[in-house]
Every structure is written in structure tokens, then in C-alpha cells.
PDB file of C-alpha atoms in Angstrom:
ATOM      1  CA  ALA S   8      83.843  89.975 102.922  1.00 55.00           C
ATOM      2  CA  GLY S   9      85.609  87.716 100.399  1.00 69.00           C
ATOM      3  CA  ILE S  10      86.899  90.582  98.289  1.00 68.00           C
ATOM      4  CA  PHE S  11      88.034  92.371 101.433  1.00 66.00           C
ATOM      5  CA  LEU S  12      90.038  89.352 102.594  1.00 72.00           C
ATOM      6  CA  ARG S  13      91.607  88.932  99.147  1.00 77.00           C
ATOM      7  CA  CYS S  14      92.660  92.582  99.076  1.00 70.00           C
ATOM      8  CA  TRP S  15      94.049  92.309 102.602  1.00 69.00           C
ATOM      9  CA  ALA S  16      96.022  89.185 101.652  1.00 76.00           C
ATOM     10  CA  GLY S  17      97.367  90.908  98.535  1.00 76.00           C
ATOM     11  CA  ALA S  18      98.410  94.009 100.454  1.00 70.00           C
ATOM     12  CA  ARG S  19      99.998  91.878 103.158  1.00 72.00           C
ATOM     13  CA  ALA S  20     101.964  89.912 100.571  1.00 78.00           C
ATOM     14  CA  GLY S  21     103.101  93.154  98.941  1.00 74.00           C
ATOM     15  CA  VAL S  22     104.247  94.601 102.247  1.00 72.00           C
ATOM     16  CA  ARG S  23     106.040  91.367 103.146  1.00 75.00           C
ATOM     17  CA  ILE S  24     107.890  91.316  99.819  1.00 81.00           C
ATOM     18  CA  VAL S  25     109.253  94.850 100.229  1.00 77.00           C
ATOM     19  CA  SER S  26     109.799  94.525 103.986  1.00 79.00           C
ATOM     20  CA  PRO S  27     113.454  94.642 104.991  1.00 83.00           C
ATOM     21  CA  PRO S  28     114.782  91.778 107.133  1.00 84.00           C
ATOM     22  CA  PHE S  29     114.308  93.493 110.492  1.00 80.00           C
ATOM     23  CA  GLY S  30     115.404  90.407 112.434  1.00 80.00           C
ATOM     24  CA  ARG S  31     118.738  90.109 110.656  1.00 85.00           C
ATOM     25  CA  LEU S  32     119.316  93.857 110.934  1.00 86.00           C
ATOM     26  CA  ALA S  33     118.602  93.819 114.677  1.00 83.00           C
ATOM     27  CA  ALA S  34     120.928  90.843 115.180  1.00 83.00           C
ATOM     28  CA  GLU S  35     123.701  92.624 113.291  1.00 88.00           C
ATOM     29  CA  GLN S  36     123.205  95.757 115.374  1.00 88.00           C
ATOM     30  CA  MET S  37     123.436  93.710 118.559  1.00 86.00           C
ATOM     31  CA  ALA S  38     126.660  92.100 117.304  1.00 88.00           C
ATOM     32  CA  ARG S  39     128.192  95.494 116.567  1.00 92.00           C
ATOM     33  CA  ASP S  40     127.060  96.809 119.943  1.00 91.00           C
ATOM     34  CA  GLY S  41     128.719  93.823 121.586  1.00 88.00           C
ATOM     35  CA  HIS S  42     131.945  94.486 119.673  1.00 91.00           C
ATOM     36  CA  LEU S  43     131.930  98.114 120.852  1.00 92.00           C
ATOM     37  CA  ARG S  44     131.485  96.963 124.457  1.00 91.00           C
ATOM     38  CA  GLU S  45     134.337  94.483 124.003  1.00 91.00           C
ATOM     39  CA  VAL S  46     136.629  97.243 122.759  1.00 92.00           C
ATOM     40  CA  HIS S  47     135.683  99.436 125.728  1.00 91.00           C
ATOM     41  CA  SER S  48     136.314  96.582 128.165  1.00 90.00           C
ATOM     42  CA  ARG S  49     139.676  95.844 126.587  1.00 90.00           C
ATOM     43  CA  ILE S  50     140.706  99.495 126.946  1.00 90.00           C
ATOM     44  CA  ILE S  51     139.612  99.542 130.586  1.00 90.00           C
ATOM     45  CA  ALA S  52     141.415  96.282 131.364  1.00 90.00           C
ATOM     46  CA  ASN S  53     144.637  97.316 129.621  1.00 89.00           C
ATOM     47  CA  ALA S  54     144.684 101.042 130.359  1.00 88.00           C
ATOM     48  CA  GLU S  55     148.115 100.993 132.020  1.00 89.00           C
ATOM     49  CA  GLU S  56     149.755  99.043 129.211  1.00 89.00           C
ATOM     50  CA  ILE S  57     148.169 101.284 126.594  1.00 87.00           C
ATOM     51  CA  ALA S  58     149.491 104.360 128.380  1.00 86.00           C
ATOM     52  CA  PHE S  59     152.946 102.836 128.941  1.00 87.00           C
ATOM     53  CA  TYR S  60     153.418 101.778 125.325  1.00 87.00           C
ATOM     54  CA  GLN S  61     151.686 104.933 124.008  1.00 87.00           C
ATOM     55  CA  GLY S  62     149.118 102.891 122.126  1.00 87.00           C
ATOM     56  CA  HIS S  63     146.333 105.414 122.536  1.00 88.00           C
ATOM     57  CA  THR S  64     146.191 106.303 118.832  1.00 91.00           C
ATOM     58  CA  VAL S  65     145.765 102.654 117.821  1.00 91.00           C
ATOM     59  CA  GLU S  66     143.110 102.053 120.478  1.00 91.00           C
ATOM     60  CA  GLU S  67     141.330 105.263 119.527  1.00 91.00           C
ATOM     61  CA  THR S  68     141.249 104.126 115.902  1.00 93.00           C
ATOM     62  CA  ILE S  69     139.839 100.725 116.865  1.00 92.00           C
ATOM     63  CA  LEU S  70     137.246 102.351 119.122  1.00 93.00           C
ATOM     64  CA  THR S  71     136.258 104.868 116.450  1.00 94.00           C
ATOM     65  CA  ARG S  72     135.851 102.108 113.848  1.00 94.00           C
ATOM     66  CA  ALA S  73     133.654 100.076 116.194  1.00 93.00           C
ATOM     67  CA  TYR S  74     131.504 103.105 116.990  1.00 95.00           C
ATOM     68  CA  ASN S  75     131.192 104.111 113.321  1.00 95.00           C
ATOM     69  CA  ALA S  76     130.172 100.561 112.393  1.00 94.00           C
ATOM     70  CA  LEU S  77     127.460 100.639 115.064  1.00 93.00           C
ATOM     71  CA  ALA S  78     126.255 104.084 113.972  1.00 95.00           C
ATOM     72  CA  GLN S  79     126.200 102.974 110.332  1.00 95.00           C
ATOM     73  CA  GLN S  80     124.087  99.923 111.207  1.00 93.00           C
ATOM     74  CA  ALA S  81     121.681 102.033 113.282  1.00 92.00           C
ATOM     75  CA  ASN S  82     121.276 104.470 110.374  1.00 94.00           C
ATOM     76  CA  LEU S  83     120.653 101.565 108.000  1.00 92.00           C
ATOM     77  CA  ILE S  84     117.901 100.264 110.281  1.00 89.00           C
ATOM     78  CA  TYR S  85     116.313 103.712 110.591  1.00 90.00           C
ATOM     79  CA  ARG S  86     116.319 104.225 106.822  1.00 90.00           C
ATOM     80  CA  ALA S  87     114.824 100.762 106.240  1.00 87.00           C
ATOM     81  CA  ARG S  88     112.197 101.343 108.908  1.00 85.00           C
ATOM     82  CA  LEU S  89     111.301 104.742 107.419  1.00 89.00           C
ATOM     83  CA  GLY S  90     110.619 103.259 103.983  1.00 84.00           C
ATOM     84  CA  TYR S  91     108.658 100.383 105.447  1.00 82.00           C
ATOM     85  CA  VAL S  92     106.523 102.646 107.641  1.00 82.00           C
ATOM     86  CA  MET S  93     105.840 104.975 104.700  1.00 85.00           C
ATOM     87  CA  LEU S  94     104.608 102.057 102.590  1.00 80.00           C
ATOM     88  CA  GLU S  95     102.612 100.661 105.484  1.00 77.00           C
ATOM     89  CA  GLN S  96     100.967 104.028 106.148  1.00 79.00           C
ATOM     90  CA  PHE S  97     100.194 104.428 102.443  1.00 81.00           C
ATOM     91  CA  PHE S  98      98.364 101.110 102.446  1.00 76.00           C
ATOM     92  CA  MET S  99      96.484 101.936 105.615  1.00 74.00           C
ATOM     93  CA  LYS S 100      95.536 105.446 104.588  1.00 75.00           C
ATOM     94  CA  TYR S 101      94.645 105.115 100.910  1.00 77.00           C
ATOM     95  CA  VAL S 102      94.117 101.455 100.052  1.00 75.00           C
ATOM     96  CA  TRP S 103      92.139 100.641 103.166  1.00 72.00           C
ATOM     97  CA  SER S 104      90.162 103.902 102.912  1.00 72.00           C
ATOM     98  CA  ALA S 105      89.170 103.047  99.338  1.00 75.00           C
ATOM     99  CA  MET S 106      88.216  99.545 100.400  1.00 74.00           C
ATOM    100  CA  GLY S 107      86.254 100.950 103.313  1.00 73.00           C
ATOM    101  CA  MET S 108      84.336 103.345 101.109  1.00 73.00           C
ATOM    102  CA  CYS S 109      83.397 100.450  98.841  1.00 74.00           C
ATOM    103  CA  MET S 110      82.271  98.393 101.816  1.00 70.00           C
ATOM    104  CA  VAL S 111      80.153 101.234 103.183  1.00 72.00           C
ATOM    105  CA  ALA S 112      78.706 102.147  99.794  1.00 71.00           C
ATOM    106  CA  ILE S 113      77.650  98.614  98.822  1.00 70.00           C
ATOM    107  CA  PRO S 114      74.806  98.330 101.359  1.00 66.00           C
ATOM    108  CA  ALA S 115      73.557 101.841 100.538  1.00 67.00           C
ATOM    109  CA  LEU S 116      73.577 101.223  96.790  1.00 68.00           C
ATOM    110  CA  THR S 117      72.128  97.726  96.817  1.00 70.00           C
ATOM    111  CA  THR S 118      69.108  98.463  98.978  1.00 65.00           C
ATOM    112  CA  GLY S 119      65.785  98.536  97.222  1.00 63.00           C
ATOM    113  CA  ALA S 120      63.165 101.261  97.258  1.00 61.00           C
ATOM    114  CA  ARG S 121      61.282  99.367  99.989  1.00 67.00           C
ATOM    115  CA  ASP S 122      63.940 100.191 102.638  1.00 71.00           C
ATOM    116  CA  THR S 123      63.284 103.198 104.786  1.00 77.00           C
ATOM    117  CA  ILE S 124      65.734 105.934 105.630  1.00 75.00           C
ATOM    118  CA  SER S 125      66.223 104.522 109.120  1.00 78.00           C
ATOM    119  CA  GLN S 126      67.095 101.069 107.746  1.00 77.00           C
ATOM    120  CA  ARG S 127      69.649 102.581 105.356  1.00 75.00           C
ATOM    121  CA  THR S 128      71.122 104.656 108.173  1.00 77.00           C
ATOM    122  CA  GLU S 129      71.331 101.574 110.362  1.00 79.00           C
ATOM    123  CA  SER S 130      73.153  99.573 107.699  1.00 75.00           C
ATOM    124  CA  TYR S 131      75.491 102.509 107.065  1.00 75.00           C
ATOM    125  CA  MET S 132      76.353 102.843 110.769  1.00 79.00           C
ATOM    126  CA  VAL S 133      76.912  99.084 111.133  1.00 80.00           C
ATOM    127  CA  SER S 134      79.166  99.083 108.084  1.00 76.00           C
ATOM    128  CA  ARG S 135      81.091 102.108 109.317  1.00 76.00           C
ATOM    129  CA  ASN S 136      81.658 100.582 112.756  1.00 80.00           C
ATOM    130  CA  LEU S 137      82.805  97.306 111.204  1.00 78.00           C
ATOM    131  CA  LEU S 138      85.147  99.237 108.937  1.00 77.00           C
ATOM    132  CA  THR S 139      86.669 101.132 111.871  1.00 76.00           C
ATOM    133  CA  SER S 140      87.193  97.932 113.845  1.00 79.00           C
ATOM    134  CA  ALA S 141      88.703  96.134 110.859  1.00 75.00           C
ATOM    135  CA  SER S 142      91.092  98.975 110.046  1.00 73.00           C
ATOM    136  CA  ASP S 143      92.302  99.115 113.658  1.00 75.00           C
ATOM    137  CA  ALA S 144      92.904  95.363 113.670  1.00 79.00           C
ATOM    138  CA  ILE S 145      94.768  95.436 110.355  1.00 74.00           C
ATOM    139  CA  GLU S 146      96.927  98.331 111.527  1.00 74.00           C
ATOM    140  CA  ARG S 147      97.897  96.367 114.641  1.00 79.00           C
ATOM    141  CA  ILE S 148      98.712  93.292 112.552  1.00 77.00           C
ATOM    142  CA  LEU S 149     100.904  95.247 110.141  1.00 72.00           C
ATOM    143  CA  SER S 150     102.750  97.085 112.894  1.00 74.00           C
ATOM    144  CA  SER S 151     103.285  93.904 114.904  1.00 80.00           C
ATOM    145  CA  TYR S 152     104.972  92.197 111.928  1.00 75.00           C
ATOM    146  CA  LYS S 153     108.130  94.291 112.181  1.00 72.00           C
ATOM    147  CA  GLU S 154     108.237  93.850 115.952  1.00 80.00           C
ATOM    148  CA  VAL S 155     107.999  90.073 115.577  1.00 83.00           C
ATOM    149  CA  THR S 156     110.835  90.016 113.036  1.00 78.00           C
ATOM    150  CA  GLU S 157     113.027  92.114 115.352  1.00 77.00           C
ATOM    151  CA  LEU S 158     112.249  89.673 118.154  1.00 84.00           C
ATOM    152  CA  ALA S 159     113.348  86.857 115.841  1.00 82.00           C
ATOM    153  CA  GLY S 160     116.705  88.616 115.436  1.00 78.00           C
ATOM    154  CA  TYR S 161     117.126  88.909 119.187  1.00 81.00           C
ATOM    155  CA  THR S 162     116.275  85.252 119.741  1.00 87.00           C
ATOM    156  CA  HIS S 163     118.755  84.267 117.027  1.00 82.00           C
ATOM    157  CA  ARG S 164     121.529  86.079 118.912  1.00 81.00           C
ATOM    158  CA  VAL S 165     120.505  84.406 122.177  1.00 86.00           C
ATOM    159  CA  SER S 166     120.505  80.983 120.527  1.00 87.00           C
ATOM    160  CA  GLU S 167     124.029  81.643 119.193  1.00 84.00           C
ATOM    161  CA  MET S 168     125.129  82.537 122.715  1.00 85.00           C
ATOM    162  CA  LEU S 169     123.603  79.341 124.131  1.00 89.00           C
ATOM    163  CA  LYS S 170     125.376  77.271 121.456  1.00 88.00           C
ATOM    164  CA  VAL S 171     128.693  78.823 122.468  1.00 84.00           C
ATOM    165  CA  PHE S 172     127.952  78.026 126.119  1.00 87.00           C
ATOM    166  CA  ASP S 173     127.192  74.404 125.194  1.00 87.00           C
ATOM    167  CA  ASP S 174     130.392  74.165 123.143  1.00 85.00           C
ATOM    168  CA  VAL S 175     132.452  75.493 126.044  1.00 84.00           C
ATOM    169  CA  CYS S 176     130.822  73.076 128.498  1.00 85.00           C
ATOM    170  CA  ASP S 177     131.466  70.138 126.169  1.00 85.00           C
ATOM    171  CA  GLY S 178     135.069  71.180 125.594  1.00 81.00           C
ATOM    172  CA  ARG S 179     134.637  71.730 121.848  1.00 80.00           C
ATOM    173  CA  SER S 180     135.610  75.366 122.038  1.00 67.00           C
ATOM    174  CA  HIS S 181     138.568  77.108 123.570  1.00 58.00           C
ATOM    175  CA  ILE S 182     138.198  80.710 124.701  1.00 55.00           C
ATOM    176  CA  VAL S 183     141.280  82.772 125.437  1.00 50.00           C
ATOM    177  CA  PRO S 184     140.575  85.595 127.880  1.00 49.00           C
ATOM    178  CA  ALA S 185     141.788  89.000 126.731  1.00 43.00           C
ATOM    179  CA  LEU S 186     144.121  89.449 129.708  1.00 39.00           C
ATOM    180  CA  ALA S 187     145.663  85.973 129.391  1.00 44.00           C
ATOM    181  CA  ALA S 188     146.474  86.517 125.720  1.00 43.00           C
ATOM    182  CA  GLN S 189     148.598  89.585 126.504  1.00 43.00           C
ATOM    183  CA  PRO S 190     152.201  89.099 127.629  1.00 44.00           C
ATOM    184  CA  SER S 191     152.739  90.267 131.161  1.00 44.00           C
ATOM    185  CA  ILE S 192     155.877  91.779 132.640  1.00 42.00           C
ATOM    186  CA  LYS S 193     157.049  90.264 135.912  1.00 44.00           C
ATOM    187  CA  PRO S 194     159.064  92.274 138.423  1.00 44.00           C
ATOM    188  CA  GLU S 195     162.024  89.845 138.253  1.00 49.00           C
ATOM    189  CA  GLU S 196     162.384  90.192 134.491  1.00 50.00           C
ATOM    190  CA  GLY S 197     163.696  93.051 132.428  1.00 43.00           C
ATOM    191  CA  ASP S 198     166.071  95.884 133.055  1.00 48.00           C
ATOM    192  CA  VAL S 199     165.367  98.782 135.339  1.00 44.00           C
ATOM    193  CA  ILE S 200     165.823 102.080 133.584  1.00 45.00           C
TER     194      ILE S 200
END
């Protein structure tokens, strides 16, 4: 059991070293998704002004850039996840299978001539069942690691949002609404064409 735990710890350390920062990547994707929603909301809120001043090409460019940034981040996450899952599956399929064969073979090879066939079969079946249970548990641990790091990214974004709320409540931050920042035309002002 000691050699098995050492190999598991070594494999886990190796996977952790090459693991991409899923939490940071998820937080960045959420930020880009939020920016895309902000651009959409701004277009909806200012649709008349955009049409009046013929600013559709500028707004389309801004919207396209926001979408492309989000798509680029999503592709980056998918590529990183693909490499990580390939490495993880390699460890589970080959490294753990080799370790399992060693664990199953040790009781069969170390038994003396005094053991009967039924005793050897019993020890083989016990070892095989333990190996199956251990491999299932290790697979769940490895797959839950990336989910936990993604959750860390989400919680980081939520904590940033709560800090902004606290700053606004304490008066340390000043937020200018998108509609208030735009100059408005009043009916009394300007020339009628």
C-alpha cells in the first residue's frame, strides 16, 4: 500500500504541475461574457441614437470584437481542457493499470506452495476488487480537481462583485450609468430641420 500511495502522490503532483489554471480561465471567460452582455445592453438602450447618428458600423465593430474575445477565450479553455483530460486519461489507463497489475500479481507470486488454489483465487479476487474500487476513487479525485478550480474562478468573480458593492455602499466608488454619460437632446434645444 505504501508504494501505491507514493505513486499516486507522484502522479497527482505531475498532473497538478501541468494542469492549466482552470479557475483563472473561467473567471476570464465570465468577464468577457459580461463585457459582451454590456455591449448588447448598451446597443439596446441607445438604439435610436445609434440609428440617428448612423453609428451602426462602430457598434457592430465593438460587438464583433467582444464576441471574438469571448470565442477566443472559450477555445483556449477547450484546448487546455483537452490536453489536461488526455494526460489524466493516460495516467488512469496506463499508469494505474500497470500499478494494478503489480498489486494483483504480488499476492499470487508471494504465496508459498502450502496455499491451495482456492486461497490463491480468493486473494486474487480480493486484490482485483480493491484495485477496481481504488481506480474508481482516484478517477473521481482527478476529475473533481478541475471542477474545484473552476469553482474557485467563479467564487473569485463573485467576491470581486461583492467588493464593488461594498465600495459603492461606502461611497468609495462612483459609477456612471451608461445612459447618464451620454448627452441627451432636449426638445427646446437645437434647430428644427
